[in-house]
Amino acid sequence: MEKSKVYFTDFRTVKDGGLTEKLKRLCRQAGIDKIDFEGKFTAIKLHFGEDGNLSFLRPDYARAVAELVKEFGGKPFLTDCNTLYPGSRKNALDHLDVANKHGFMSATTGCQVIIADGLKGTDEIDVPVVNGEYCKVAHIGRAVMDADVFISLNHFKGHEEAGFGGALKNIGMGSGSRAGKMDQHKSGKPHVTEALCRCCKQCAKECGSDAILFDTGKAVINQDLCKGCGRCIGACNFDAISNNNESAVKDLDCKIAEYTQAVCYGRPSFHINMILDVSPWCDCHAYNDAPLIPNIGMAVSFDPVALDQACSDLCMKAARFENTRNTDNIGLGVKMSSDLWKDSTPASSWQETLIHAEKIGVGSREYELVTVK
């Protein structure tokens, strides 16, 4: 497969409108104007951040993208789907409250916010997955699929199951309705190794399903209540929680790729990764841990696979901060390697998403990095 172009710039700026204008210039340099936006509804898919989390992208970046779409005659709106776990974004009303609290509203971003899968997370479209091996159809939020053009605006960071979260994670998991998220997570549910459990109860605090009990003095996961989201795995600093289904992590990674295929296939799409505040966890957590590495820059591409591969490579080369999740893992006996994501989340198999996405035709892992000043 031919190499895809990924356009990159750092966060250095001393003139010309600052970082939001620099992001616009980067998108123009990458050829976003080749998309026919005239009169087209344009979904800007992003993550509004869980209540309590502060590492989500600033709304200023969303406004910059919306202004760019309007410049080309498009009709932009910001969107995300409701969460599977019962947190503060489990329905459209709560979700919009959090979005507004975090600054995502028409007054600040210049466009409306639409929760794609409706009031209760049930407004979805079953979309065929071209070349799907794990999913024949994907359950996608209706507003995402009603859009004529799709843009993903992604916070590139670590992730407690997928290793890292970038374009593919934001698109594939994020665009799934609640049923779609369940479909992606259902390959396995976590279990507790009692001998390793320290009874710190961090897992229970993180669980949004009230599925973790301590009746026996050790953590026990109620498999009937558990939704398989895996947040407890990331919350445990003692590796006491794992998924006994060895294929579950790979299955999740591959399903993310297939859901991304369903969202992007057959229509214009463009993708933006912001590599900053690279926390070890998803912005779905009601907190954010210290970043693993320094802020790197922003990258854009028409190819989400090449984009995520390039951004992952840039993160791998970056110097690592002290006093992070990784240094905690060193104290727990995890031997550090050159793999930032595995060092942060040893159970992850992050490359599987990229490999499978390339296999089914979402994009190419081979890329040419074009640096823009």
mmCIF file of C-alpha atoms in Angstrom:
data_model
loop_
_atom_site.group_PDB
_atom_site.id
_atom_site.type_symbol
_atom_site.label_atom_id
_atom_site.label_comp_id
_atom_site.label_asym_id
_atom_site.label_seq_id
_atom_site.Cartn_x
_atom_site.Cartn_y
_atom_site.Cartn_z
ATOM 1 C CA MET A 1 0.000 0.000 0.000
ATOM 2 C CA GLU A 2 1.250 3.486 -0.901
ATOM 3 C CA LYS A 3 2.635 5.659 1.871
ATOM 4 C CA SER A 4 0.160 8.177 3.249
ATOM 5 C CA LYS A 5 1.176 11.726 4.055
ATOM 6 C CA VAL A 6 1.006 12.881 7.659
ATOM 7 C CA TYR A 7 1.520 16.617 8.224
ATOM 8 C CA PHE A 8 3.076 17.609 11.536
ATOM 9 C CA THR A 9 3.970 20.776 13.398
ATOM 10 C CA ASP A 10 5.138 21.442 16.935
ATOM 11 C CA PHE A 11 3.575 23.752 19.502
ATOM 12 C CA ARG A 12 6.107 26.555 19.044
ATOM 13 C CA THR A 13 4.429 29.831 18.109
ATOM 14 C CA VAL A 14 5.150 33.488 18.780
ATOM 15 C CA LYS A 15 2.981 35.196 16.147
ATOM 16 C CA ASP A 16 0.200 34.870 13.571
ATOM 17 C CA GLY A 17 -2.698 34.175 15.909
ATOM 18 C CA GLY A 18 -1.185 31.485 18.069
ATOM 19 C CA LEU A 19 -1.828 27.753 18.071
ATOM 20 C CA THR A 20 -5.365 27.769 16.704
ATOM 21 C CA GLU A 21 -4.242 29.625 13.591
ATOM 22 C CA LYS A 22 -1.272 27.304 13.323
ATOM 23 C CA LEU A 23 -3.663 24.336 13.387
ATOM 24 C CA LYS A 24 -5.684 25.901 10.569
ATOM 25 C CA ARG A 25 -2.551 26.423 8.489
ATOM 26 C CA LEU A 26 -1.541 22.813 9.080
ATOM 27 C CA CYS A 27 -4.928 21.572 7.880
ATOM 28 C CA ARG A 28 -4.753 23.763 4.789
ATOM 29 C CA GLN A 29 -1.233 22.535 4.049
ATOM 30 C CA ALA A 30 -2.514 18.950 4.244
ATOM 31 C CA GLY A 31 -5.198 19.753 1.664
ATOM 32 C CA ILE A 32 -8.384 19.829 3.723
ATOM 33 C CA ASP A 33 -9.797 22.242 1.136
ATOM 34 C CA LYS A 34 -9.890 19.332 -1.350
ATOM 35 C CA ILE A 35 -13.020 18.181 0.455
ATOM 36 C CA ASP A 36 -16.265 19.600 -0.928
ATOM 37 C CA PHE A 37 -17.762 21.219 2.185
ATOM 38 C CA GLU A 38 -20.242 23.490 0.397
ATOM 39 C CA GLY A 39 -23.596 23.150 2.143
ATOM 40 C CA LYS A 40 -22.496 19.869 3.732
ATOM 41 C CA PHE A 41 -23.254 18.829 7.305
ATOM 42 C CA THR A 42 -19.866 18.168 8.902
ATOM 43 C CA ALA A 43 -19.464 16.104 12.058
ATOM 44 C CA ILE A 44 -16.468 17.069 14.200
ATOM 45 C CA LYS A 45 -16.045 14.028 16.446
ATOM 46 C CA LEU A 46 -14.220 14.727 19.702
ATOM 47 C CA HIS A 47 -14.275 13.849 23.396
ATOM 48 C CA PHE A 48 -15.785 16.420 25.762
ATOM 49 C CA GLY A 49 -13.994 14.928 28.773
ATOM 50 C CA GLU A 50 -15.516 13.223 31.796
ATOM 51 C CA ASP A 51 -16.523 15.481 34.667
ATOM 52 C CA GLY A 52 -13.388 15.896 36.822
ATOM 53 C CA ASN A 53 -10.963 15.243 33.966
ATOM 54 C CA LEU A 54 -8.800 18.187 32.868
ATOM 55 C CA SER A 55 -6.733 16.673 30.061
ATOM 56 C CA PHE A 56 -9.418 16.893 27.347
ATOM 57 C CA LEU A 57 -8.721 19.185 24.410
ATOM 58 C CA ARG A 58 -9.480 22.858 24.915
ATOM 59 C CA PRO A 59 -12.622 24.039 23.082
ATOM 60 C CA ASP A 60 -10.441 26.592 21.255
ATOM 61 C CA TYR A 61 -9.200 23.810 18.984
ATOM 62 C CA ALA A 62 -12.761 22.751 18.184
ATOM 63 C CA ARG A 63 -13.601 26.345 17.333
ATOM 64 C CA ALA A 64 -10.614 26.542 14.976
ATOM 65 C CA VAL A 65 -11.764 23.442 13.086
ATOM 66 C CA ALA A 66 -15.364 24.677 12.968
ATOM 67 C CA GLU A 67 -14.211 28.040 11.593
ATOM 68 C CA LEU A 68 -12.219 26.249 8.917
ATOM 69 C CA VAL A 69 -15.251 24.192 7.882
ATOM 70 C CA LYS A 70 -17.393 27.344 7.710
ATOM 71 C CA GLU A 71 -14.726 29.055 5.628
ATOM 72 C CA PHE A 72 -15.202 26.315 3.027
ATOM 73 C CA GLY A 73 -19.006 26.593 3.134
ATOM 74 C CA GLY A 74 -19.738 23.667 5.444
ATOM 75 C CA LYS A 75 -22.182 23.301 8.336
ATOM 76 C CA PRO A 76 -20.134 21.982 11.302
ATOM 77 C CA PHE A 77 -21.356 20.476 14.544
ATOM 78 C CA LEU A 78 -19.484 18.915 17.467
ATOM 79 C CA THR A 79 -20.481 15.402 18.407
ATOM 80 C CA ASP A 80 -19.820 12.386 20.587
ATOM 81 C CA CYS A 81 -21.833 9.364 21.704
ATOM 82 C CA ASN A 82 -23.005 8.461 25.181
ATOM 83 C CA THR A 83 -20.874 6.224 27.375
ATOM 84 C CA LEU A 84 -21.441 2.561 28.130
ATOM 85 C CA TYR A 85 -20.556 2.954 31.801
ATOM 86 C CA PRO A 86 -22.975 4.991 33.956
ATOM 87 C CA GLY A 87 -20.793 8.054 34.475
ATOM 88 C CA SER A 88 -21.602 11.713 33.885
ATOM 89 C CA ARG A 89 -22.066 11.286 30.115
ATOM 90 C CA LYS A 90 -24.406 8.284 30.015
ATOM 91 C CA ASN A 91 -27.326 10.193 28.467
ATOM 92 C CA ALA A 92 -27.592 13.254 26.271
ATOM 93 C CA LEU A 93 -28.732 15.643 29.002
ATOM 94 C CA ASP A 94 -25.897 14.795 31.398
ATOM 95 C CA HIS A 95 -23.494 14.661 28.459
ATOM 96 C CA LEU A 96 -24.449 18.164 27.330
ATOM 97 C CA ASP A 97 -24.117 19.456 30.889
ATOM 98 C CA VAL A 98 -20.506 18.213 30.997
ATOM 99 C CA ALA A 99 -19.794 19.550 27.496
ATOM 100 C CA ASN A 100 -21.072 22.985 28.537
ATOM 101 C CA LYS A 101 -19.121 22.872 31.797
ATOM 102 C CA HIS A 102 -15.949 22.182 29.819
ATOM 103 C CA GLY A 103 -16.592 25.033 27.414
ATOM 104 C CA PHE A 104 -18.089 23.199 24.445
ATOM 105 C CA MET A 105 -21.068 25.366 23.497
ATOM 106 C CA SER A 106 -22.057 27.469 20.509
ATOM 107 C CA ALA A 107 -20.907 30.701 22.155
ATOM 108 C CA THR A 108 -17.334 29.416 22.532
ATOM 109 C CA THR A 109 -16.940 27.055 19.568
ATOM 110 C CA GLY A 110 -19.141 28.739 16.977
ATOM 111 C CA CYS A 111 -21.210 25.631 16.313
ATOM 112 C CA GLN A 112 -23.805 23.429 17.968
ATOM 113 C CA VAL A 113 -23.238 20.274 19.997
ATOM 114 C CA ILE A 114 -25.239 17.161 19.062
ATOM 115 C CA ILE A 115 -25.020 13.920 21.049
ATOM 116 C CA ALA A 116 -24.946 11.472 18.171
ATOM 117 C CA ASP A 117 -26.846 8.527 19.661
ATOM 118 C CA GLY A 118 -29.662 10.538 21.176
ATOM 119 C CA LEU A 119 -31.181 10.997 24.588
ATOM 120 C CA LYS A 120 -30.645 7.483 25.942
ATOM 121 C CA GLY A 121 -27.876 6.243 23.655
ATOM 122 C CA THR A 122 -30.271 4.214 21.536
ATOM 123 C CA ASP A 123 -30.534 6.383 18.405
ATOM 124 C CA GLU A 124 -28.217 4.393 16.175
ATOM 125 C CA ILE A 125 -27.725 3.130 12.637
ATOM 126 C CA ASP A 126 -26.467 -0.364 11.838
ATOM 127 C CA VAL A 127 -23.690 0.215 9.318
ATOM 128 C CA PRO A 128 -22.148 -2.650 7.309
ATOM 129 C CA VAL A 129 -18.453 -3.214 8.030
ATOM 130 C CA VAL A 130 -16.580 -3.627 4.753
ATOM 131 C CA ASN A 131 -14.136 -6.546 5.086
ATOM 132 C CA GLY A 132 -15.281 -7.070 8.681
ATOM 133 C CA GLU A 133 -13.965 -10.189 10.397
ATOM 134 C CA TYR A 134 -15.269 -9.524 13.914
ATOM 135 C CA CYS A 135 -18.345 -7.399 13.172
ATOM 136 C CA LYS A 136 -20.647 -7.634 10.186
ATOM 137 C CA VAL A 137 -22.419 -4.444 11.208
ATOM 138 C CA ALA A 138 -21.436 -1.594 13.519
ATOM 139 C CA HIS A 139 -23.944 0.216 15.743
ATOM 140 C CA ILE A 140 -23.087 3.877 15.135
ATOM 141 C CA GLY A 141 -24.692 7.024 16.558
ATOM 142 C CA ARG A 142 -27.179 8.313 13.986
ATOM 143 C CA ALA A 143 -25.902 11.901 13.808
ATOM 144 C CA VAL A 144 -22.383 10.658 13.001
ATOM 145 C CA MET A 145 -23.700 8.766 9.989
ATOM 146 C CA ASP A 146 -26.162 11.490 8.939
ATOM 147 C CA ALA A 147 -23.235 13.868 8.386
ATOM 148 C CA ASP A 148 -21.951 14.337 4.839
ATOM 149 C CA VAL A 149 -18.348 14.905 5.959
ATOM 150 C CA PHE A 150 -16.575 13.442 8.987
ATOM 151 C CA ILE A 151 -13.672 15.049 10.880
ATOM 152 C CA SER A 152 -12.067 13.503 13.949
ATOM 153 C CA LEU A 153 -10.387 15.848 16.436
ATOM 154 C CA ASN A 154 -8.443 13.592 18.777
ATOM 155 C CA HIS A 155 -6.534 13.907 22.032
ATOM 156 C CA PHE A 156 -3.592 11.543 21.503
ATOM 157 C CA LYS A 157 -2.712 9.853 24.809
ATOM 158 C CA GLY A 158 -2.448 6.508 26.577
ATOM 159 C CA HIS A 159 -5.336 4.137 27.147
ATOM 160 C CA GLU A 160 -5.927 1.512 29.818
ATOM 161 C CA GLU A 161 -6.943 -1.219 27.350
ATOM 162 C CA ALA A 162 -5.997 -0.148 23.829
ATOM 163 C CA GLY A 163 -2.512 1.033 24.875
ATOM 164 C CA PHE A 164 -3.046 4.435 23.307
ATOM 165 C CA GLY A 165 -6.039 6.403 22.146
ATOM 166 C CA GLY A 166 -5.859 8.456 18.973
ATOM 167 C CA ALA A 167 -7.906 8.749 15.806
ATOM 168 C CA LEU A 168 -8.908 5.084 15.563
ATOM 169 C CA LYS A 169 -10.004 4.894 19.201
ATOM 170 C CA ASN A 170 -11.904 8.187 19.098
ATOM 171 C CA ILE A 171 -13.659 7.196 15.886
ATOM 172 C CA GLY A 172 -14.259 3.492 16.424
ATOM 173 C CA MET A 173 -15.175 3.310 20.098
ATOM 174 C CA GLY A 174 -16.330 6.902 20.397
ATOM 175 C CA SER A 175 -18.795 6.794 17.507
ATOM 176 C CA GLY A 176 -20.411 3.584 18.721
ATOM 177 C CA SER A 177 -23.784 3.882 20.413
ATOM 178 C CA ARG A 178 -24.091 2.310 23.847
ATOM 179 C CA ALA A 179 -24.967 -0.960 22.067
ATOM 180 C CA GLY A 180 -21.955 -0.457 19.807
ATOM 181 C CA LYS A 181 -19.638 0.021 22.755
ATOM 182 C CA MET A 182 -21.047 -3.116 24.371
ATOM 183 C CA ASP A 183 -20.504 -4.975 21.099
ATOM 184 C CA GLN A 184 -16.833 -3.996 21.125
ATOM 185 C CA HIS A 185 -16.265 -4.848 24.799
ATOM 186 C CA LYS A 186 -18.180 -8.118 25.016
ATOM 187 C CA SER A 187 -15.294 -10.488 24.201
ATOM 188 C CA GLY A 188 -14.359 -10.797 27.859
ATOM 189 C CA LYS A 189 -14.754 -9.444 31.366
ATOM 190 C CA PRO A 190 -12.028 -8.884 33.963
ATOM 191 C CA HIS A 191 -11.377 -11.084 37.010
ATOM 192 C CA VAL A 192 -9.434 -10.525 40.238
ATOM 193 C CA THR A 193 -6.378 -12.492 41.365
ATOM 194 C CA GLU A 194 -7.044 -12.444 45.104
ATOM 195 C CA ALA A 195 -3.402 -13.010 46.092
ATOM 196 C CA LEU A 196 -2.425 -9.741 44.401
ATOM 197 C CA CYS A 197 -5.326 -7.640 45.668
ATOM 198 C CA ARG A 198 -4.325 -5.037 48.308
ATOM 199 C CA CYS A 199 -7.920 -4.001 49.086
ATOM 200 C CA CYS A 200 -7.161 -0.393 48.181
ATOM 201 C CA LYS A 201 -10.610 -0.185 46.518
ATOM 202 C CA GLN A 202 -9.372 2.001 43.675
ATOM 203 C CA CYS A 203 -11.036 -0.390 41.231
ATOM 204 C CA ALA A 204 -14.428 0.069 42.905
ATOM 205 C CA LYS A 205 -14.065 3.846 42.800
ATOM 206 C CA GLU A 206 -13.383 3.636 39.063
ATOM 207 C CA CYS A 207 -16.172 1.157 38.256
ATOM 208 C CA GLY A 208 -19.270 2.927 36.968
ATOM 209 C CA SER A 209 -21.433 -0.191 37.220
ATOM 210 C CA ASP A 210 -21.153 -0.954 40.957
ATOM 211 C CA ALA A 211 -19.882 -4.373 39.913
ATOM 212 C CA ILE A 212 -16.969 -4.661 42.389
ATOM 213 C CA LEU A 213 -17.633 -5.872 45.921
ATOM 214 C CA PHE A 214 -15.395 -6.551 48.937
ATOM 215 C CA ASP A 215 -17.643 -8.932 50.881
ATOM 216 C CA THR A 216 -14.818 -11.466 51.229
ATOM 217 C CA GLY A 217 -12.186 -8.845 52.076
ATOM 218 C CA LYS A 218 -10.795 -8.980 48.550
ATOM 219 C CA ALA A 219 -12.188 -7.430 45.396
ATOM 220 C CA VAL A 220 -14.757 -9.579 43.583
ATOM 221 C CA ILE A 221 -16.262 -8.594 40.231
ATOM 222 C CA ASN A 222 -19.934 -9.389 39.721
ATOM 223 C CA GLN A 223 -19.923 -10.721 36.165
ATOM 224 C CA ASP A 224 -23.637 -10.014 35.729
ATOM 225 C CA LEU A 225 -23.216 -6.316 36.497
ATOM 226 C CA CYS A 226 -19.832 -5.898 34.776
ATOM 227 C CA LYS A 227 -19.999 -4.336 31.300
ATOM 228 C CA GLY A 228 -16.464 -5.277 30.322
ATOM 229 C CA CYS A 229 -15.207 -1.701 29.895
ATOM 230 C CA GLY A 230 -11.886 -2.533 31.613
ATOM 231 C CA ARG A 231 -11.530 0.691 33.594
ATOM 232 C CA CYS A 232 -10.790 -1.320 36.734
ATOM 233 C CA ILE A 233 -7.761 -2.877 35.016
ATOM 234 C CA GLY A 234 -6.244 0.542 34.570
ATOM 235 C CA ALA A 235 -7.176 1.594 38.108
ATOM 236 C CA CYS A 236 -5.300 -1.281 39.778
ATOM 237 C CA ASN A 237 -1.649 -0.490 40.480
ATOM 238 C CA PHE A 238 -0.907 -4.055 41.585
ATOM 239 C CA ASP A 239 -1.941 -6.001 38.450
ATOM 240 C CA ALA A 240 -4.555 -7.836 40.498
ATOM 241 C CA ILE A 241 -7.191 -7.390 37.798
ATOM 242 C CA SER A 242 -6.866 -8.896 34.337
ATOM 243 C CA ASN A 243 -8.921 -10.380 31.554
ATOM 244 C CA ASN A 244 -8.684 -14.167 31.538
ATOM 245 C CA ASN A 245 -9.847 -14.263 27.936
ATOM 246 C CA GLU A 246 -6.482 -13.904 26.210
ATOM 247 C CA SER A 247 -8.116 -12.898 22.940
ATOM 248 C CA ALA A 248 -10.298 -10.199 24.515
ATOM 249 C CA VAL A 249 -7.797 -7.333 24.209
ATOM 250 C CA LYS A 250 -6.973 -8.230 20.613
ATOM 251 C CA ASP A 251 -10.672 -8.603 19.830
ATOM 252 C CA LEU A 252 -11.347 -5.134 21.222
ATOM 253 C CA ASP A 253 -8.487 -3.621 19.212
ATOM 254 C CA CYS A 254 -9.723 -5.226 16.001
ATOM 255 C CA LYS A 255 -13.318 -4.212 16.612
ATOM 256 C CA ILE A 256 -12.198 -0.608 17.111
ATOM 257 C CA ALA A 257 -10.590 -0.814 13.665
ATOM 258 C CA GLU A 258 -13.751 -2.273 12.137
ATOM 259 C CA TYR A 259 -16.005 0.354 13.699
ATOM 260 C CA THR A 260 -13.649 3.007 12.298
ATOM 261 C CA GLN A 261 -14.057 1.443 8.867
ATOM 262 C CA ALA A 262 -17.834 1.657 9.208
ATOM 263 C CA VAL A 263 -17.719 5.338 10.157
ATOM 264 C CA CYS A 264 -15.280 6.525 7.482
ATOM 265 C CA TYR A 265 -15.988 4.255 4.529
ATOM 266 C CA GLY A 266 -17.348 5.892 1.402
ATOM 267 C CA ARG A 267 -17.407 9.531 2.486
ATOM 268 C CA PRO A 268 -14.913 12.391 2.889
ATOM 269 C CA SER A 269 -13.037 12.304 6.186
ATOM 270 C CA PHE A 270 -10.119 14.143 7.741
ATOM 271 C CA HIS A 271 -8.280 13.482 11.001
ATOM 272 C CA ILE A 272 -6.432 15.618 13.552
ATOM 273 C CA ASN A 273 -4.300 14.344 16.464
ATOM 274 C CA MET A 274 -3.215 16.698 19.221
ATOM 275 C CA ILE A 275 -0.234 15.175 21.072
ATOM 276 C CA LEU A 276 -0.385 17.018 24.372
ATOM 277 C CA ASP A 277 -1.158 16.136 27.988
ATOM 278 C CA VAL A 278 -0.274 12.538 27.108
ATOM 279 C CA SER A 279 -1.885 11.002 30.166
ATOM 280 C CA PRO A 280 -1.807 7.208 30.601
ATOM 281 C CA TRP A 281 -5.601 6.942 30.660
ATOM 282 C CA CYS A 282 -8.562 7.840 28.506
ATOM 283 C CA ASP A 283 -10.365 11.152 29.081
ATOM 284 C CA CYS A 284 -13.354 9.016 30.153
ATOM 285 C CA HIS A 285 -11.852 8.883 33.642
ATOM 286 C CA ALA A 286 -13.095 11.424 36.164
ATOM 287 C CA TYR A 287 -9.449 12.456 36.730
ATOM 288 C CA ASN A 288 -6.251 12.534 34.728
ATOM 289 C CA ASP A 289 -2.866 11.265 35.820
ATOM 290 C CA ALA A 290 0.381 13.131 35.102
ATOM 291 C CA PRO A 291 1.496 13.086 31.449
ATOM 292 C CA LEU A 292 4.031 10.424 30.497
ATOM 293 C CA ILE A 293 6.002 12.620 28.091
ATOM 294 C CA PRO A 294 6.260 16.302 27.072
ATOM 295 C CA ASN A 295 3.814 17.896 24.643
ATOM 296 C CA ILE A 296 4.927 17.103 21.096
ATOM 297 C CA GLY A 297 2.718 18.798 18.530
ATOM 298 C CA MET A 298 -0.234 18.363 16.206
ATOM 299 C CA ALA A 299 -0.545 16.082 13.201
ATOM 300 C CA VAL A 300 -3.205 15.737 10.504
ATOM 301 C CA SER A 301 -3.940 13.335 7.666
ATOM 302 C CA PHE A 302 -6.674 11.928 5.460
ATOM 303 C CA ASP A 303 -5.481 8.498 6.673
ATOM 304 C CA PRO A 304 -6.277 7.735 10.349
ATOM 305 C CA VAL A 305 -4.045 4.646 10.402
ATOM 306 C CA ALA A 306 -0.972 6.487 9.159
ATOM 307 C CA LEU A 307 -1.783 9.341 11.515
ATOM 308 C CA ASP A 308 -1.932 7.128 14.608
ATOM 309 C CA GLN A 309 1.188 5.212 13.578
ATOM 310 C CA ALA A 310 3.148 8.441 13.068
ATOM 311 C CA CYS A 311 1.990 9.919 16.368
ATOM 312 C CA SER A 312 2.790 6.713 18.230
ATOM 313 C CA ASP A 313 6.282 6.723 16.717
ATOM 314 C CA LEU A 314 6.796 10.330 17.803
ATOM 315 C CA CYS A 315 5.742 9.454 21.348
ATOM 316 C CA MET A 316 8.091 6.457 21.447
ATOM 317 C CA LYS A 317 11.038 8.738 20.657
ATOM 318 C CA ALA A 318 10.154 11.337 23.287
ATOM 319 C CA ALA A 319 11.921 11.731 26.617
ATOM 320 C CA ARG A 320 9.939 10.387 29.558
ATOM 321 C CA PHE A 321 8.891 12.330 32.625
ATOM 322 C CA GLU A 322 9.623 11.213 36.161
ATOM 323 C CA ASN A 323 6.840 10.597 38.687
ATOM 324 C CA THR A 324 4.340 9.053 36.260
ATOM 325 C CA ARG A 325 2.428 5.831 35.783
ATOM 326 C CA ASN A 326 5.560 4.355 34.193
ATOM 327 C CA THR A 327 7.779 5.135 37.175
ATOM 328 C CA ASP A 328 5.085 3.604 39.411
ATOM 329 C CA ASN A 329 5.329 0.453 37.309
ATOM 330 C CA ILE A 330 9.105 0.365 37.740
ATOM 331 C CA GLY A 331 8.518 0.292 41.496
ATOM 332 C CA LEU A 332 6.199 -2.677 40.960
ATOM 333 C CA GLY A 333 8.896 -4.591 39.096
ATOM 334 C CA VAL A 334 7.902 -3.841 35.510
ATOM 335 C CA LYS A 335 11.030 -3.782 33.377
ATOM 336 C CA MET A 336 10.979 -0.740 31.138
ATOM 337 C CA SER A 337 11.460 -1.081 27.381
ATOM 338 C CA SER A 338 11.382 1.195 24.358
ATOM 339 C CA ASP A 339 7.606 0.671 24.116
ATOM 340 C CA LEU A 340 5.924 3.554 25.932
ATOM 341 C CA TRP A 341 2.429 2.073 25.761
ATOM 342 C CA LYS A 342 3.371 -1.418 26.942
ATOM 343 C CA ASP A 343 5.377 0.065 29.792
ATOM 344 C CA SER A 344 2.347 2.055 30.885
ATOM 345 C CA THR A 345 -0.225 -0.697 30.273
ATOM 346 C CA PRO A 346 1.567 -4.066 30.103
ATOM 347 C CA ALA A 347 -1.609 -5.977 29.206
ATOM 348 C CA SER A 348 -2.258 -3.936 26.076
ATOM 349 C CA SER A 349 -1.590 -5.080 22.516
ATOM 350 C CA TRP A 350 -1.853 -1.657 20.902
ATOM 351 C CA GLN A 351 -0.354 -2.597 17.538
ATOM 352 C CA GLU A 352 -3.273 -4.928 16.798
ATOM 353 C CA THR A 353 -5.581 -1.995 16.063
ATOM 354 C CA LEU A 354 -3.175 -0.576 13.495
ATOM 355 C CA ILE A 355 -2.428 -3.973 11.949
ATOM 356 C CA HIS A 356 -6.086 -4.894 11.566
ATOM 357 C CA ALA A 357 -7.102 -1.440 10.350
ATOM 358 C CA GLU A 358 -4.513 -1.665 7.586
ATOM 359 C CA LYS A 359 -5.587 -5.223 6.762
ATOM 360 C CA ILE A 360 -9.241 -4.288 6.185
ATOM 361 C CA GLY A 361 -8.420 -1.169 4.167
ATOM 362 C CA VAL A 362 -8.923 1.689 6.627
ATOM 363 C CA GLY A 363 -5.481 3.071 5.767
ATOM 364 C CA SER A 364 -1.761 2.391 5.647
ATOM 365 C CA ARG A 365 0.810 2.100 8.431
ATOM 366 C CA GLU A 366 3.428 3.323 5.960
ATOM 367 C CA TYR A 367 3.627 7.092 6.019
ATOM 368 C CA GLU A 368 5.647 10.106 4.964
ATOM 369 C CA LEU A 369 5.965 12.670 7.737
ATOM 370 C CA VAL A 370 5.813 16.214 6.337
ATOM 371 C CA THR A 371 7.002 18.765 8.906
ATOM 372 C CA VAL A 372 5.399 22.196 8.651
ATOM 373 C CA LYS A 373 6.762 25.257 10.452
#
